[in-house]
Amino acid sequence: MSGYCDVAPGHPFHGPYHEQEYGFPLDDDRALFERLCLEIFQAGLSWLIVLKKRPALVAAFDGFEPARVAAYGEAERARLLADAGIIRNRRKIDAVIANAATVERLRAEHGSFAAWIAAHHPRDKASWVRLFGQTFRFTGGEVVGEFLMSIAILPGAHREDCPVQARIRALDPPWARGG
């Protein structure tokens, strides 16, 4: 997303995300689940829409706490579909709820969602896409690729000459080690 390095700086929504989150290593399960969900909500839409709706999405999905979202039933689903402040796509909402249950299962089996990701690293993008497709819902190539770039598992979030790239490289993300 090399164009992002040109568009984001100084932008009220893109700027903070580009400079403080995108491409930085992430290992907190709640934050990982939120990021995966945001990428799912972005499918077919602009990232700006997602960033603008992010506070409402976080509130509507109980802070993206996987255990809470995994317990959602029909009442919560109906509440979400009626919430004009969020992206109201039934398939995406259903995927987020199902994926929360999957994250809970992975946490039970591997200790954390982050540990599950680490256990499968390194892989190329195609292998990651297959793995996510077998494990989660609504995780096509674009969703998986952006999710993994956004958490520093795959390279490519920033151009080499982007000032943020130097900060990320100093954090020694897996892709910088050749893994």
PDB file of C-alpha atoms in Angstrom:
ATOM      1  CA  MET A   1       0.000   0.000   0.000  1.00  0.00           C
ATOM      2  CA  SER A   2       2.784   2.398  -0.956  1.00  0.00           C
ATOM      3  CA  GLY A   3       0.315   5.187  -1.794  1.00  0.00           C
ATOM      4  CA  TYR A   4      -0.796   5.169   1.832  1.00  0.00           C
ATOM      5  CA  CYS A   5       2.551   6.659   2.846  1.00  0.00           C
ATOM      6  CA  ASP A   6       1.740   9.670   0.632  1.00  0.00           C
ATOM      7  CA  VAL A   7      -1.944  10.083   1.551  1.00  0.00           C
ATOM      8  CA  ALA A   8      -1.931   9.404   5.292  1.00  0.00           C
ATOM      9  CA  PRO A   9       0.457  11.958   6.808  1.00  0.00           C
ATOM     10  CA  GLY A  10      -1.527  14.842   8.239  1.00  0.00           C
ATOM     11  CA  HIS A  11      -4.906  13.255   7.473  1.00  0.00           C
ATOM     12  CA  PRO A  12      -7.177  13.306  10.563  1.00  0.00           C
ATOM     13  CA  PHE A  13      -8.081   9.604  10.259  1.00  0.00           C
ATOM     14  CA  HIS A  14      -5.422   7.990   8.085  1.00  0.00           C
ATOM     15  CA  GLY A  15      -2.523   9.875   9.695  1.00  0.00           C
ATOM     16  CA  PRO A  16      -2.738   8.490  13.232  1.00  0.00           C
ATOM     17  CA  TYR A  17      -3.415   4.953  11.978  1.00  0.00           C
ATOM     18  CA  HIS A  18      -0.520   5.101   9.480  1.00  0.00           C
ATOM     19  CA  GLU A  19       1.923   6.560  11.975  1.00  0.00           C
ATOM     20  CA  GLN A  20       0.995   4.626  15.132  1.00  0.00           C
ATOM     21  CA  GLU A  21      -0.634   1.311  14.171  1.00  0.00           C
ATOM     22  CA  TYR A  22      -0.287   0.165  10.560  1.00  0.00           C
ATOM     23  CA  GLY A  23       2.565  -2.276  10.153  1.00  0.00           C
ATOM     24  CA  PHE A  24       3.615  -2.301  13.795  1.00  0.00           C
ATOM     25  CA  PRO A  25       4.050  -5.664  15.568  1.00  0.00           C
ATOM     26  CA  LEU A  26       0.980  -6.612  17.557  1.00  0.00           C
ATOM     27  CA  ASP A  27       0.518  -9.508  19.951  1.00  0.00           C
ATOM     28  CA  ASP A  28      -2.436  -8.511  22.142  1.00  0.00           C
ATOM     29  CA  ASP A  29      -5.339 -10.869  21.398  1.00  0.00           C
ATOM     30  CA  ARG A  30      -8.052  -8.253  21.762  1.00  0.00           C
ATOM     31  CA  ALA A  31      -6.205  -5.855  19.478  1.00  0.00           C
ATOM     32  CA  LEU A  32      -5.485  -8.643  16.976  1.00  0.00           C
ATOM     33  CA  PHE A  33      -9.149  -9.603  16.897  1.00  0.00           C
ATOM     34  CA  GLU A  34     -10.174  -5.968  16.461  1.00  0.00           C
ATOM     35  CA  ARG A  35      -7.731  -5.536  13.575  1.00  0.00           C
ATOM     36  CA  LEU A  36      -8.979  -8.712  11.859  1.00  0.00           C
ATOM     37  CA  CYS A  37     -12.571  -7.520  12.263  1.00  0.00           C
ATOM     38  CA  LEU A  38     -11.775  -4.072  10.890  1.00  0.00           C
ATOM     39  CA  GLU A  39     -10.198  -5.660   7.821  1.00  0.00           C
ATOM     40  CA  ILE A  40     -13.315  -7.798   7.369  1.00  0.00           C
ATOM     41  CA  PHE A  41     -15.535  -4.721   7.630  1.00  0.00           C
ATOM     42  CA  GLN A  42     -13.336  -2.928   5.082  1.00  0.00           C
ATOM     43  CA  ALA A  43     -13.872  -5.540   2.352  1.00  0.00           C
ATOM     44  CA  GLY A  44     -15.525  -3.751  -0.551  1.00  0.00           C
ATOM     45  CA  LEU A  45     -15.396  -0.368   1.206  1.00  0.00           C
ATOM     46  CA  SER A  46     -12.797   2.326   1.735  1.00  0.00           C
ATOM     47  CA  TRP A  47     -10.477   2.189   4.714  1.00  0.00           C
ATOM     48  CA  LEU A  48     -11.551   5.747   5.525  1.00  0.00           C
ATOM     49  CA  ILE A  49     -15.123   4.546   6.139  1.00  0.00           C
ATOM     50  CA  VAL A  50     -13.816   1.923   8.554  1.00  0.00           C
ATOM     51  CA  LEU A  51     -11.583   4.398  10.390  1.00  0.00           C
ATOM     52  CA  LYS A  52     -14.472   6.856  10.753  1.00  0.00           C
ATOM     53  CA  LYS A  53     -16.781   4.108  12.060  1.00  0.00           C
ATOM     54  CA  ARG A  54     -14.126   2.477  14.229  1.00  0.00           C
ATOM     55  CA  PRO A  55     -15.232   4.053  17.544  1.00  0.00           C
ATOM     56  CA  ALA A  56     -18.831   2.963  16.913  1.00  0.00           C
ATOM     57  CA  LEU A  57     -17.689  -0.529  15.887  1.00  0.00           C
ATOM     58  CA  VAL A  58     -15.556  -0.875  19.019  1.00  0.00           C
ATOM     59  CA  ALA A  59     -18.480   0.208  21.192  1.00  0.00           C
ATOM     60  CA  ALA A  60     -21.018  -1.971  19.371  1.00  0.00           C
ATOM     61  CA  PHE A  61     -18.812  -5.074  19.617  1.00  0.00           C
ATOM     62  CA  ASP A  62     -17.950  -4.682  23.325  1.00  0.00           C
ATOM     63  CA  GLY A  63     -14.404  -3.512  22.644  1.00  0.00           C
ATOM     64  CA  PHE A  64     -13.854  -6.540  20.386  1.00  0.00           C
ATOM     65  CA  GLU A  65     -13.308  -8.742  23.426  1.00  0.00           C
ATOM     66  CA  PRO A  66     -13.399 -12.164  21.751  1.00  0.00           C
ATOM     67  CA  ALA A  67     -15.101 -13.983  24.635  1.00  0.00           C
ATOM     68  CA  ARG A  68     -17.908 -11.423  24.804  1.00  0.00           C
ATOM     69  CA  VAL A  69     -18.468 -11.359  21.047  1.00  0.00           C
ATOM     70  CA  ALA A  70     -18.362 -15.173  20.851  1.00  0.00           C
ATOM     71  CA  ALA A  71     -21.298 -15.287  23.273  1.00  0.00           C
ATOM     72  CA  TYR A  72     -23.519 -13.100  21.084  1.00  0.00           C
ATOM     73  CA  GLY A  73     -26.870 -14.541  20.153  1.00  0.00           C
ATOM     74  CA  GLU A  74     -29.806 -13.410  18.056  1.00  0.00           C
ATOM     75  CA  ALA A  75     -30.577 -10.378  20.235  1.00  0.00           C
ATOM     76  CA  GLU A  76     -27.056  -8.990  19.799  1.00  0.00           C
ATOM     77  CA  ARG A  77     -27.096  -9.778  16.079  1.00  0.00           C
ATOM     78  CA  ALA A  78     -30.394  -7.883  15.703  1.00  0.00           C
ATOM     79  CA  ARG A  79     -28.988  -4.983  17.743  1.00  0.00           C
ATOM     80  CA  LEU A  80     -25.946  -4.787  15.466  1.00  0.00           C
ATOM     81  CA  LEU A  81     -27.996  -4.941  12.291  1.00  0.00           C
ATOM     82  CA  ALA A  82     -30.126  -2.058  13.579  1.00  0.00           C
ATOM     83  CA  ASP A  83     -27.131   0.106  14.571  1.00  0.00           C
ATOM     84  CA  ALA A  84     -26.826   2.870  11.940  1.00  0.00           C
ATOM     85  CA  GLY A  85     -23.429   3.882  13.361  1.00  0.00           C
ATOM     86  CA  ILE A  86     -21.664   0.745  12.186  1.00  0.00           C
ATOM     87  CA  ILE A  87     -21.224  -1.159   8.935  1.00  0.00           C
ATOM     88  CA  ARG A  88     -24.397  -3.226   8.848  1.00  0.00           C
ATOM     89  CA  ASN A  89     -23.552  -6.135   6.597  1.00  0.00           C
ATOM     90  CA  ARG A  90     -25.113  -9.365   7.846  1.00  0.00           C
ATOM     91  CA  ARG A  91     -22.370 -11.594   6.390  1.00  0.00           C
ATOM     92  CA  LYS A  92     -19.638  -9.499   7.993  1.00  0.00           C
ATOM     93  CA  ILE A  93     -21.413  -9.329  11.357  1.00  0.00           C
ATOM     94  CA  ASP A  94     -22.008 -13.094  11.306  1.00  0.00           C
ATOM     95  CA  ALA A  95     -18.340 -13.640  10.402  1.00  0.00           C
ATOM     96  CA  VAL A  96     -17.139 -11.458  13.276  1.00  0.00           C
ATOM     97  CA  ILE A  97     -19.272 -13.402  15.760  1.00  0.00           C
ATOM     98  CA  ALA A  98     -18.166 -16.778  14.366  1.00  0.00           C
ATOM     99  CA  ASN A  99     -14.532 -15.645  14.260  1.00  0.00           C
ATOM    100  CA  ALA A 100     -14.707 -14.593  17.909  1.00  0.00           C
ATOM    101  CA  ALA A 101     -15.619 -18.188  18.777  1.00  0.00           C
ATOM    102  CA  THR A 102     -12.714 -19.372  16.626  1.00  0.00           C
ATOM    103  CA  VAL A 103     -10.317 -17.028  18.435  1.00  0.00           C
ATOM    104  CA  GLU A 104     -11.568 -18.418  21.752  1.00  0.00           C
ATOM    105  CA  ARG A 105     -10.913 -21.969  20.514  1.00  0.00           C
ATOM    106  CA  LEU A 106      -7.426 -20.998  19.317  1.00  0.00           C
ATOM    107  CA  ARG A 107      -6.721 -19.379  22.668  1.00  0.00           C
ATOM    108  CA  ALA A 108      -7.715 -22.595  24.449  1.00  0.00           C
ATOM    109  CA  GLU A 109      -5.553 -24.707  22.132  1.00  0.00           C
ATOM    110  CA  HIS A 110      -2.512 -22.435  21.767  1.00  0.00           C
ATOM    111  CA  GLY A 111      -2.618 -20.115  24.782  1.00  0.00           C
ATOM    112  CA  SER A 112      -3.448 -17.065  22.673  1.00  0.00           C
ATOM    113  CA  PHE A 113      -4.446 -15.915  19.206  1.00  0.00           C
ATOM    114  CA  ALA A 114      -0.974 -14.375  18.921  1.00  0.00           C
ATOM    115  CA  ALA A 115       0.635 -17.740  19.760  1.00  0.00           C
ATOM    116  CA  TRP A 116      -1.440 -19.432  17.037  1.00  0.00           C
ATOM    117  CA  ILE A 117      -0.193 -16.879  14.515  1.00  0.00           C
ATOM    118  CA  ALA A 118       3.399 -17.290  15.737  1.00  0.00           C
ATOM    119  CA  ALA A 119       3.132 -21.091  15.528  1.00  0.00           C
ATOM    120  CA  HIS A 120       2.352 -20.830  11.817  1.00  0.00           C
ATOM    121  CA  HIS A 121       5.074 -18.310  11.011  1.00  0.00           C
ATOM    122  CA  PRO A 122       6.828 -18.032   8.611  1.00  0.00           C
ATOM    123  CA  ARG A 123       4.588 -18.533   5.578  1.00  0.00           C
ATOM    124  CA  ASP A 124       4.116 -16.792   2.298  1.00  0.00           C
ATOM    125  CA  LYS A 125       0.926 -14.852   1.676  1.00  0.00           C
ATOM    126  CA  ALA A 126      -0.732 -17.666  -0.299  1.00  0.00           C
ATOM    127  CA  SER A 127      -0.169 -20.121   2.567  1.00  0.00           C
ATOM    128  CA  TRP A 128      -1.515 -17.632   5.087  1.00  0.00           C
ATOM    129  CA  VAL A 129      -4.608 -17.064   2.944  1.00  0.00           C
ATOM    130  CA  ARG A 130      -5.247 -20.831   2.797  1.00  0.00           C
ATOM    131  CA  LEU A 131      -4.758 -21.196   6.557  1.00  0.00           C
ATOM    132  CA  PHE A 132      -7.070 -18.290   7.394  1.00  0.00           C
ATOM    133  CA  GLY A 133      -9.623 -19.531   4.872  1.00  0.00           C
ATOM    134  CA  GLN A 134      -9.657 -22.927   6.600  1.00  0.00           C
ATOM    135  CA  THR A 135      -9.863 -21.351  10.062  1.00  0.00           C
ATOM    136  CA  PHE A 136     -11.921 -18.164   9.851  1.00  0.00           C
ATOM    137  CA  ARG A 137     -14.910 -16.775   7.957  1.00  0.00           C
ATOM    138  CA  PHE A 138     -14.827 -13.895   5.445  1.00  0.00           C
ATOM    139  CA  THR A 139     -11.048 -13.979   5.151  1.00  0.00           C
ATOM    140  CA  GLY A 140     -10.110 -13.765   1.494  1.00  0.00           C
ATOM    141  CA  GLY A 141      -6.746 -12.766   0.127  1.00  0.00           C
ATOM    142  CA  GLU A 142      -7.141  -9.019   0.544  1.00  0.00           C
ATOM    143  CA  VAL A 143      -8.439  -9.274   4.126  1.00  0.00           C
ATOM    144  CA  VAL A 144      -5.695 -11.703   5.158  1.00  0.00           C
ATOM    145  CA  GLY A 145      -2.923  -9.824   3.367  1.00  0.00           C
ATOM    146  CA  GLU A 146      -3.868  -6.462   4.862  1.00  0.00           C
ATOM    147  CA  PHE A 147      -4.380  -7.968   8.313  1.00  0.00           C
ATOM    148  CA  LEU A 148      -0.946  -9.591   8.280  1.00  0.00           C
ATOM    149  CA  MET A 149       0.773  -6.479   6.915  1.00  0.00           C
ATOM    150  CA  SER A 150      -1.000  -4.376   9.521  1.00  0.00           C
ATOM    151  CA  ILE A 151       0.460  -6.504  12.355  1.00  0.00           C
ATOM    152  CA  ALA A 152       3.991  -6.830  10.885  1.00  0.00           C
ATOM    153  CA  ILE A 153       3.770 -10.491   9.901  1.00  0.00           C
ATOM    154  CA  LEU A 154       4.054  -9.715   6.187  1.00  0.00           C
ATOM    155  CA  PRO A 155       6.129  -6.852   4.766  1.00  0.00           C
ATOM    156  CA  GLY A 156       4.719  -4.108   2.609  1.00  0.00           C
ATOM    157  CA  ALA A 157       2.789  -1.802   4.931  1.00  0.00           C
ATOM    158  CA  HIS A 158       5.128   1.103   4.188  1.00  0.00           C
ATOM    159  CA  ARG A 159       7.582   2.111   1.490  1.00  0.00           C
ATOM    160  CA  GLU A 160      11.255   1.833   2.412  1.00  0.00           C
ATOM    161  CA  ASP A 161      11.595   5.642   2.354  1.00  0.00           C
ATOM    162  CA  CYS A 162       8.594   6.198   4.650  1.00  0.00           C
ATOM    163  CA  PRO A 163       9.755   7.520   8.056  1.00  0.00           C
ATOM    164  CA  VAL A 164       7.385   5.095   9.775  1.00  0.00           C
ATOM    165  CA  GLN A 165       9.133   2.152   8.088  1.00  0.00           C
ATOM    166  CA  ALA A 166      12.381   2.958   9.915  1.00  0.00           C
ATOM    167  CA  ARG A 167      10.555   2.959  13.257  1.00  0.00           C
ATOM    168  CA  ILE A 168       8.943  -0.392  12.474  1.00  0.00           C
ATOM    169  CA  ARG A 169      12.194  -1.945  11.264  1.00  0.00           C
ATOM    170  CA  ALA A 170      13.818  -0.920  14.568  1.00  0.00           C
ATOM    171  CA  LEU A 171      11.187  -3.028  16.361  1.00  0.00           C
ATOM    172  CA  ASP A 172      12.531  -6.101  14.500  1.00  0.00           C
ATOM    173  CA  PRO A 173       9.271  -7.485  13.079  1.00  0.00           C
ATOM    174  CA  PRO A 174       9.339 -11.090  11.820  1.00  0.00           C
ATOM    175  CA  TRP A 175       9.564 -10.085   8.148  1.00  0.00           C
ATOM    176  CA  ALA A 176      12.714  -8.019   8.834  1.00  0.00           C
ATOM    177  CA  ARG A 177      14.451 -11.177  10.114  1.00  0.00           C
ATOM    178  CA  GLY A 178      13.654 -13.009   6.898  1.00  0.00           C
ATOM    179  CA  GLY A 179      10.965 -15.040   8.623  1.00  0.00           C
TER     180      GLY A 179
END
